[in-house]
XYZ file of C-alpha atoms in Angstrom:
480
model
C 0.000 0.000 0.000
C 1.687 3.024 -1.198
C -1.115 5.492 -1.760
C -1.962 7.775 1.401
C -4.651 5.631 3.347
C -7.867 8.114 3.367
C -9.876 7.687 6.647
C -8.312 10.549 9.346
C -8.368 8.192 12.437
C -6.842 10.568 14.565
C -9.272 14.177 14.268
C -8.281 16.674 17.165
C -6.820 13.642 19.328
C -6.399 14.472 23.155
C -6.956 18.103 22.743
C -9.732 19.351 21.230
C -9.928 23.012 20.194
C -12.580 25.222 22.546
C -15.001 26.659 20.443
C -15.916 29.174 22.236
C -19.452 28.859 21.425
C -21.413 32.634 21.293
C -23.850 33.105 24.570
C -26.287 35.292 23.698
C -27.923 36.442 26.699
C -24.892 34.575 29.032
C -21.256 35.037 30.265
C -18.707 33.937 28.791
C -18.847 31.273 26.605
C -21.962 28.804 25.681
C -21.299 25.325 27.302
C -22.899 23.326 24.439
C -24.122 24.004 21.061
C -27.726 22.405 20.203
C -28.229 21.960 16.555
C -31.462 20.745 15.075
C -31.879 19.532 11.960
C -35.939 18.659 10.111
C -35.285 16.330 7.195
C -37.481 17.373 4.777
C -37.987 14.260 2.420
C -41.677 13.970 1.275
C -42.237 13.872 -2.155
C -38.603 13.125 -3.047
C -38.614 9.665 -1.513
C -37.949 6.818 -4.218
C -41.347 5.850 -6.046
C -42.564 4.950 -9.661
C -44.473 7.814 -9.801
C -40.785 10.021 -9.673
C -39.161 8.147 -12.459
C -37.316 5.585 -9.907
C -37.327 1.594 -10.723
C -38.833 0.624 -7.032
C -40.875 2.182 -4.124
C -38.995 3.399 -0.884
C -38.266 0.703 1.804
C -36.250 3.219 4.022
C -37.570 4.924 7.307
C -41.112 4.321 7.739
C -43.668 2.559 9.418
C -43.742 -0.510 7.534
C -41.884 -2.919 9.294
C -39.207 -5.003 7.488
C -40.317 -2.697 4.343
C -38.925 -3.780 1.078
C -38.637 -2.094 -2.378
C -41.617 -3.066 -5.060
C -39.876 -3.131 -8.519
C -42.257 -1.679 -10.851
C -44.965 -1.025 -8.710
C -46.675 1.792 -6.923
C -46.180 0.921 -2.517
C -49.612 2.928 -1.516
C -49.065 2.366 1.945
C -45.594 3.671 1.618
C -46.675 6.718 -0.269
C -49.028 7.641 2.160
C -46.811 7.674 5.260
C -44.459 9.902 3.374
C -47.606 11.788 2.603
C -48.297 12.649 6.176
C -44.882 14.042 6.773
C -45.586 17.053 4.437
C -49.405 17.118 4.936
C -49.566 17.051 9.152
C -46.067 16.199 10.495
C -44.392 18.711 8.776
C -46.740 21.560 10.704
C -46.728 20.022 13.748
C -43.054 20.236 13.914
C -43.360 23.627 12.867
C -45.318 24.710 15.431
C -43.288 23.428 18.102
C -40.276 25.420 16.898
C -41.571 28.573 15.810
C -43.464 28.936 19.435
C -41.026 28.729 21.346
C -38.774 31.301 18.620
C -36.129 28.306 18.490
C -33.988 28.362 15.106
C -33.791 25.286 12.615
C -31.899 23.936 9.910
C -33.949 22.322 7.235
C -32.158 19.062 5.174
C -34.534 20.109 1.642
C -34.636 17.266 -0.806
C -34.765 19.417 -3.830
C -37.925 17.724 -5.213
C -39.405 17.238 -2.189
C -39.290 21.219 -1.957
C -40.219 21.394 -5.193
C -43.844 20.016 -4.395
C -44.316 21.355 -0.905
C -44.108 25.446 -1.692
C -46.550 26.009 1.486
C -44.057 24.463 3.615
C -41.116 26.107 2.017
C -43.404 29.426 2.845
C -43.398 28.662 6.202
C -39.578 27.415 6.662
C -38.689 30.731 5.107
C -41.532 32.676 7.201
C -39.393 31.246 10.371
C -36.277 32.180 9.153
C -35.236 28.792 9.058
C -31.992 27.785 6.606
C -32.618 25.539 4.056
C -29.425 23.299 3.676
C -30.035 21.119 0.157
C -30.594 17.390 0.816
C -29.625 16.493 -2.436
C -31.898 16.175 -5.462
C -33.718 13.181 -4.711
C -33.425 11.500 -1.501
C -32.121 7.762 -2.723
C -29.289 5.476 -2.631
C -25.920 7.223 -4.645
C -23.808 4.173 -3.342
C -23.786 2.547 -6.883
C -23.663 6.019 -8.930
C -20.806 7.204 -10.639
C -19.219 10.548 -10.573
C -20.272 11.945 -13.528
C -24.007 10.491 -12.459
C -23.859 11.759 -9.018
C -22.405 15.071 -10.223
C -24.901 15.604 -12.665
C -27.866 15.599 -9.555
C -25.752 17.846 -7.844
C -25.908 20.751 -10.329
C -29.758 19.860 -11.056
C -29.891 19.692 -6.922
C -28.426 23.455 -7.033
C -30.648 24.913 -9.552
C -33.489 23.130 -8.435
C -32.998 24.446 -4.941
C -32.754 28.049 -5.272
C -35.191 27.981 -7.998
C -37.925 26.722 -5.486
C -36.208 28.426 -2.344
C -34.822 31.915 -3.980
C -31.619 31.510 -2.523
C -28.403 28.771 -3.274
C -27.961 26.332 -0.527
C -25.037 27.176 1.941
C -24.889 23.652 3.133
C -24.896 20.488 1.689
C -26.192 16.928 2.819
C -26.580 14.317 0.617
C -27.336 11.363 3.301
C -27.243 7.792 1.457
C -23.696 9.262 0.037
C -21.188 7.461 -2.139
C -17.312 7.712 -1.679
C -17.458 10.414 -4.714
C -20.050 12.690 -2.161
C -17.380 15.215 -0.207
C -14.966 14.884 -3.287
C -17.547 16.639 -5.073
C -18.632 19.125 -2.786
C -15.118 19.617 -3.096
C -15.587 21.196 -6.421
C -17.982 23.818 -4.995
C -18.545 26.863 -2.221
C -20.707 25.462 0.243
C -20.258 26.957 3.702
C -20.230 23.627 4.892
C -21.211 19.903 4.056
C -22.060 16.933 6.300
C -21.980 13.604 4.953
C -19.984 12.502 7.818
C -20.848 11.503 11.661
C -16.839 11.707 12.553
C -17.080 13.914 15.785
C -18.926 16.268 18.211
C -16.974 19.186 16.743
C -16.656 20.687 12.599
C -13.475 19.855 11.183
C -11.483 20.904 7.985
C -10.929 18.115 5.312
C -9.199 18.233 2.074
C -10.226 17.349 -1.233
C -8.752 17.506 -4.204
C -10.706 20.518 -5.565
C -10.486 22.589 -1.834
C -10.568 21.931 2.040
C -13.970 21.832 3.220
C -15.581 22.309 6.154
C -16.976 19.755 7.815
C -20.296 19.816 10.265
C -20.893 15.934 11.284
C -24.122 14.864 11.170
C -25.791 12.402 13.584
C -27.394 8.784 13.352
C -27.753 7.861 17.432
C -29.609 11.655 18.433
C -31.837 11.031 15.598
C -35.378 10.092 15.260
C -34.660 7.633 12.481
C -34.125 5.559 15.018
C -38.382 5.144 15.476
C -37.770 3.198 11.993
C -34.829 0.866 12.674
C -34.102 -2.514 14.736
C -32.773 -1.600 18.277
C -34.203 1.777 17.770
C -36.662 4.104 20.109
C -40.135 2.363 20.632
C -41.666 4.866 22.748
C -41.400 8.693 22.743
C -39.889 8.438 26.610
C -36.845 6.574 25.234
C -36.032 9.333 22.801
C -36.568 12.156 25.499
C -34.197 9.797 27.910
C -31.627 9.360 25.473
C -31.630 13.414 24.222
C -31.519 13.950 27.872
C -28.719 11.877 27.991
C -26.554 13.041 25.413
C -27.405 16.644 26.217
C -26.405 16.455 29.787
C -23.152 14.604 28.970
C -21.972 17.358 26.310
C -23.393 19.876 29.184
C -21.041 18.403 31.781
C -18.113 18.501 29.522
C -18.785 21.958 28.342
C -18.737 23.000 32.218
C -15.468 21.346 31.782
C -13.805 23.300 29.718
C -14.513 20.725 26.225
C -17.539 22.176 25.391
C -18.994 20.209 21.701
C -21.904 20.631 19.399
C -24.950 18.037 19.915
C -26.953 17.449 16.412
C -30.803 15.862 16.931
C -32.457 14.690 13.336
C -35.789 15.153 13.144
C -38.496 13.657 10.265
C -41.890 14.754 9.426
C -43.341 11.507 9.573
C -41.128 9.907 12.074
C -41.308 12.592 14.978
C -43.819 14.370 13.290
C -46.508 11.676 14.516
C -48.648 12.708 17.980
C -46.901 9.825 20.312
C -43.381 10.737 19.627
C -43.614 14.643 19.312
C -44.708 14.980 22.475
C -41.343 14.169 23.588
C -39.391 16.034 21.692
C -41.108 19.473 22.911
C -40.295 18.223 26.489
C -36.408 18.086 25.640
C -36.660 21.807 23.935
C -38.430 22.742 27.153
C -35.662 21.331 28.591
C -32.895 22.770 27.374
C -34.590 25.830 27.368
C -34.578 25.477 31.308
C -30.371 25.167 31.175
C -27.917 28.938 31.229
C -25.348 29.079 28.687
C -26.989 26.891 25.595
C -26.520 28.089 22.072
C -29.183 26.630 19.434
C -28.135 27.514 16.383
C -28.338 26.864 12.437
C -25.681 25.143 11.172
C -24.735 27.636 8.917
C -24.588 30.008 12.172
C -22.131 27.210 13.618
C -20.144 26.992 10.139
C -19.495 30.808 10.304
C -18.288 30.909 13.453
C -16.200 28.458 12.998
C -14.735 29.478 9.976
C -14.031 32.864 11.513
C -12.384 31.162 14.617
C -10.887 28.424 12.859
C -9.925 29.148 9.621
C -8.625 26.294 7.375
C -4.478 26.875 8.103
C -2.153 24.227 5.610
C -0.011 22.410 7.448
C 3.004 19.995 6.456
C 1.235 16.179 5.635
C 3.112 13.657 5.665
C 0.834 11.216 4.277
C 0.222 13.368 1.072
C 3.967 13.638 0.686
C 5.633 12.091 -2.950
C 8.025 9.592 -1.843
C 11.009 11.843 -2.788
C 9.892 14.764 -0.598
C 9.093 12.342 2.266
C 11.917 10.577 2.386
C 14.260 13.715 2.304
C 12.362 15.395 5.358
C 12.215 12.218 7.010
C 14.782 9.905 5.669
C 17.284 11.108 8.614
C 15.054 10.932 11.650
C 16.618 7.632 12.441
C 20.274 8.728 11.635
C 21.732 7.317 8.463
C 18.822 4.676 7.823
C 16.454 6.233 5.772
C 15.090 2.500 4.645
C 13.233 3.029 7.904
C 11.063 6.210 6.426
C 10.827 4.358 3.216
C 9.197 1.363 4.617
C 6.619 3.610 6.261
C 5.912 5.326 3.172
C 5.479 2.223 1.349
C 3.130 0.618 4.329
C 0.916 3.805 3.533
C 0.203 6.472 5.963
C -2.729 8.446 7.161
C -4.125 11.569 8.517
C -3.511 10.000 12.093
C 0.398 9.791 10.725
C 0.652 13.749 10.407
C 1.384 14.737 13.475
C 5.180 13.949 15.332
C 3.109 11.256 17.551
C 1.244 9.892 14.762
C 4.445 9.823 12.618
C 6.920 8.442 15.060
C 4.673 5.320 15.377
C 4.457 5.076 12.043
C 8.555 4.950 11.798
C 8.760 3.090 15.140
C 6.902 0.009 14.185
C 9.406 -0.518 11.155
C 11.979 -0.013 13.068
C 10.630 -2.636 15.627
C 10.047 -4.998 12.999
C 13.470 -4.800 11.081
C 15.615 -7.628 11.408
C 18.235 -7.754 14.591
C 21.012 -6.911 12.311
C 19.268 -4.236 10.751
C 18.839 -2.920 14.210
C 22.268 -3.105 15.225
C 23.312 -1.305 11.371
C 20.911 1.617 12.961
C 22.839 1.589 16.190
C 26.564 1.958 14.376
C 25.061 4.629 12.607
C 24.895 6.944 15.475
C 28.306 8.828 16.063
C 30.296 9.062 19.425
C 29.086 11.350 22.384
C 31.895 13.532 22.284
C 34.107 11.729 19.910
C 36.208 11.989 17.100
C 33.470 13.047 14.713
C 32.422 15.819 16.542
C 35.665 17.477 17.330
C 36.167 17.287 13.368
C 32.754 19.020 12.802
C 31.530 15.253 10.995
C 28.459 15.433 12.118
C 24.859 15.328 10.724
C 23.288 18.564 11.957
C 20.739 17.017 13.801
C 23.663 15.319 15.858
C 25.466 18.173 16.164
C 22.878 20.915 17.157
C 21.787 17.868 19.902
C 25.059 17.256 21.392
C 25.648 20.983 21.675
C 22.256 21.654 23.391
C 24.049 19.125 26.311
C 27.317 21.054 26.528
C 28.851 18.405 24.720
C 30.868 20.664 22.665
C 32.311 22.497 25.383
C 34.199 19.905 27.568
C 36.707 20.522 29.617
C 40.130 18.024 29.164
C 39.537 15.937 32.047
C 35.471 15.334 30.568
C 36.781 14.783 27.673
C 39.276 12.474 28.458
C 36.311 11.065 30.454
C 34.189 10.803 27.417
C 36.573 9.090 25.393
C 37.164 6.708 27.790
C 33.594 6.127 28.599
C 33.370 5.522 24.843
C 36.252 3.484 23.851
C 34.922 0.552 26.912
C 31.494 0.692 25.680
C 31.956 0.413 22.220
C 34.254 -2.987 22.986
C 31.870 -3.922 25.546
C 28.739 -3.571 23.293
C 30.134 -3.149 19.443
C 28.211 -0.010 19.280
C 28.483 3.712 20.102
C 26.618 4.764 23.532
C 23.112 6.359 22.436
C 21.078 8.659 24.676
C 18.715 11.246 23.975
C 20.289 14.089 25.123
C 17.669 16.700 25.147
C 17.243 18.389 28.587
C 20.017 16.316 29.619
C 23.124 18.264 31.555
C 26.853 16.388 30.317
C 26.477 15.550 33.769
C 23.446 13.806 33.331
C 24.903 12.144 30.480
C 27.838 10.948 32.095
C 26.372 9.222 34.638
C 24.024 7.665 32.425
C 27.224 6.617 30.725
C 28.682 5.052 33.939
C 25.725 2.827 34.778
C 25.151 1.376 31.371
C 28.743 0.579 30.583
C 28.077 -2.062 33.384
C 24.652 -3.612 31.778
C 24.754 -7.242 29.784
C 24.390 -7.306 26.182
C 20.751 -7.777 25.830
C 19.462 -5.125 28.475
C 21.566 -2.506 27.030
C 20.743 -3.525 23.146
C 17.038 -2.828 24.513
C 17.533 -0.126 25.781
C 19.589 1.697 23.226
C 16.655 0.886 20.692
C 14.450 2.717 22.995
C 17.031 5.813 22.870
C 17.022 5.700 18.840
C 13.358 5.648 19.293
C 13.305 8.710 21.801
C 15.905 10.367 19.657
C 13.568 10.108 16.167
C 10.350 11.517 18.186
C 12.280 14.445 19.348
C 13.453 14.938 15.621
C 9.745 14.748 14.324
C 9.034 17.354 17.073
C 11.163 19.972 15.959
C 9.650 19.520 12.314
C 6.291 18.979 12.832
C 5.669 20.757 15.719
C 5.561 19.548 19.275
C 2.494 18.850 21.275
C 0.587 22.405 22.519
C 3.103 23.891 20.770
């Protein structure tokens, strides 16, 4: 595997950034963000009568629903039906009383045939995010397919709406999806479910911003196995996941918690019920934001704005291996082996990257070990008083004093080095950062006396201390 491996397993890691969420109304900073998102589907929903080959079988109440090939599903039609015709309103209502803001997921069709409801969505000031052009499967689509409902998505949209989408959801997305949206200016896009926080990702078009969606905090879960079967278990688990972002916002982490919403899931008497209980809720708790998601994409775009940074794992060989090639000193086979394993986001950062390095130089043969070990020059020795040094070597020996001994340390050094190097058949390795010649010295004393295997051991673990402390002054160090 030699092409860069494209899932980002790593994201923001052990320190997230603070978003410092606006508090309108508060001090300070909000503790959570609340994001809610109606999925406005109706009417866009596979069917014969749209031009598709099958009826929907996704998200209803039809238990263990399957797609009719070439035939009208009534039944199905008419639960979509009461999304737009009573849901829809109902959900409405419970926003627009209590003057709490929404982002609207618009199937572009689906809008297309519902222009009271768009009235009202735009009579509330809600944003209308485009939900693609029809709401089916684009797993088996290809680009040029999938790009093509894109563009008609886009016209479609602020045909019916008045206004181009800023976001962009797409929801039964392909592996072409945020490559695409790559190739255009939305505000933000979320086909992914990657983290409580927006993130930057690059494409090859542009970086876009990233505002995860959600598939737990989300009413769709009325319609699957495992899912909510009353009204109290969505309330309990909202609750839930509320008061855990809550407590970590109070914290000092503070995140963003997204809740989907359907017409005709949520939308139905039993189960809406419960979702005006956890508004009234939240509306109880100081220092909440509820927002649009284009609100959240604009602040986050003004407080994190996409910055490049050196990536490894988009590197061409060449380029990698002459950053990287002399972290472990005069072995760059170890960086090439790395390269050629394929690396990922995760591998970008000096953590991520020594690993990356580290496990091929674990899993090198003994001997190749040892060649690593030779490679490293004399503390002290006859290298550095001639100036032979790499520069990494050199600038790390000097930050120990190492380069300004007096005769009797050096004499002490060489002496140190001459015993060892019989003793062991290999220099004496230490990571000498932070480390006084004192330090290093005794260090020197004590090891001299180990047997062949402890010391071999723990020289490898020096090389391997040595090579993070490299990647740290190129990539950056942590909370630096």
């Amino acid at each position: 595997m030699t092409t860069p491996y494209p899932r980002d397993m790593h994201g923001y890691g052990r320190r997230a950034p603070d978003p410092q969420w606006p508090n309108p109304g508060g001090s300070g900073a909000a503790k959570i963000c609340v994001q809610f998102v109606v999925n406005y589907e109706e009417g866009g929903e596979n069917a014969i009568l749209h031009g598709d080959k099958a009826s929907e079988a996704f998200l209803s109440e039809i238990v263990g629903a399957a797609a009719w090939p070439g035939q009208r599903h009534m039944n199905m039609e008419s639960i979509y039906e009461y999304g737009a015709r009573a849901g829809f309103w109902r959900l409405w209502r419970l926003f627009t009383e209590r003057e709490m803001p929404v982002t609207v997921y618009g199937v572009a069709t689906a809008l297309e045939r519902s222009p009271e409801q768009v009235a009202a969505m735009r009579e509330a000031g809600w944003e209308i995010a485009s939900h693609g052009l029809k709401w089916i499967d684009y797993r088996d689509h290809t680009w040029e397919a999938e790009r093509a409902d894109m563009d008609e998505a886009l016209l479609l949209h602020e045909a019916v709406t008045g206004e181009p989408p800023e976001g962009w959801y797409t929801g039964r997305s392909s592996e072409h999806t945020l490559e695409l949206c790559g190739e255009r200016d939305f505000l933000y896009v979320s086909d992914a479910y990657a983290d409580d926080l927006p993130y930057w990702q690059e494409t090859r078009g542009k970086p876009i911003l990233v505002l995860p969606y959600t598939l737990d905090s989300n009413d769709m879960r009325f319609a699957t196995p495992q899912g909510f079967n009353t009204g109290e278990q969505f309330y309990t688990y909202l609750k839930d996941a509320f008061d855990a972002l809550y407590a970590e916002g109070e914290a000092g982490a503070a995140k963003m918690l997204n809740v989907g919403l359907h017409c005709r899931l949520v939308g139905r008497p039993g189960r809406s019920a419960a979702l005006a209980r956890f508004l009234d809720y939240i509306r109880s708790k100081p220092d909440v934001w509820v927002a649009t998601r284009a609100d959240i994409a604009r602040h986050w775009r003004a407080r994190f704005p996409y910055r490049e940074t050196i990536s490894p794992h988009r590197m061409e060989r060449a380029v990698f291996l002459e950053m990287f090639g002399g972290v472990y000193e005069h072995s760059p086979f170890i960086a090439q082996r790395a390269f050629e394993r394929g690396l990922g986001k995760a591998n970008d950062t000096a953590g991520g990257l020594a690993a990356a390095l580290q496990i091929q130089f674990r899993r090198a043969s003994r001997e190749e070990r040892l060649g690593v070990l030779r490679a490293h020059p004399d503390l002290a020795g006859r290298l550095a008083l001639a100036g032979g040094l790499t520069a990494e070597s050199s600038a790390e020996q000097a930050s120990a004093g190492l380069d300004q001994l007096t005769p009797d340390e050096l004499a002490r050094f060489t002496d140190l080095n001459t015993r060892y190097l019989a003793r062991f058949g290999f220099p004496f390795i230490i990571a000498v950062r932070g480390l006084t010649k004192h330090d290093i010295l005794a260090a020197f004393e004590t090891r001299v006396s180990n047997d062949e295997e402890t010391e071999f051991r723990t020289a490898c673990a020096q090389v391997e201390r040595i090579a993070r402390l490299r990647l740290d002054a190129i990539l950056g160090a942590p909370g630096a």
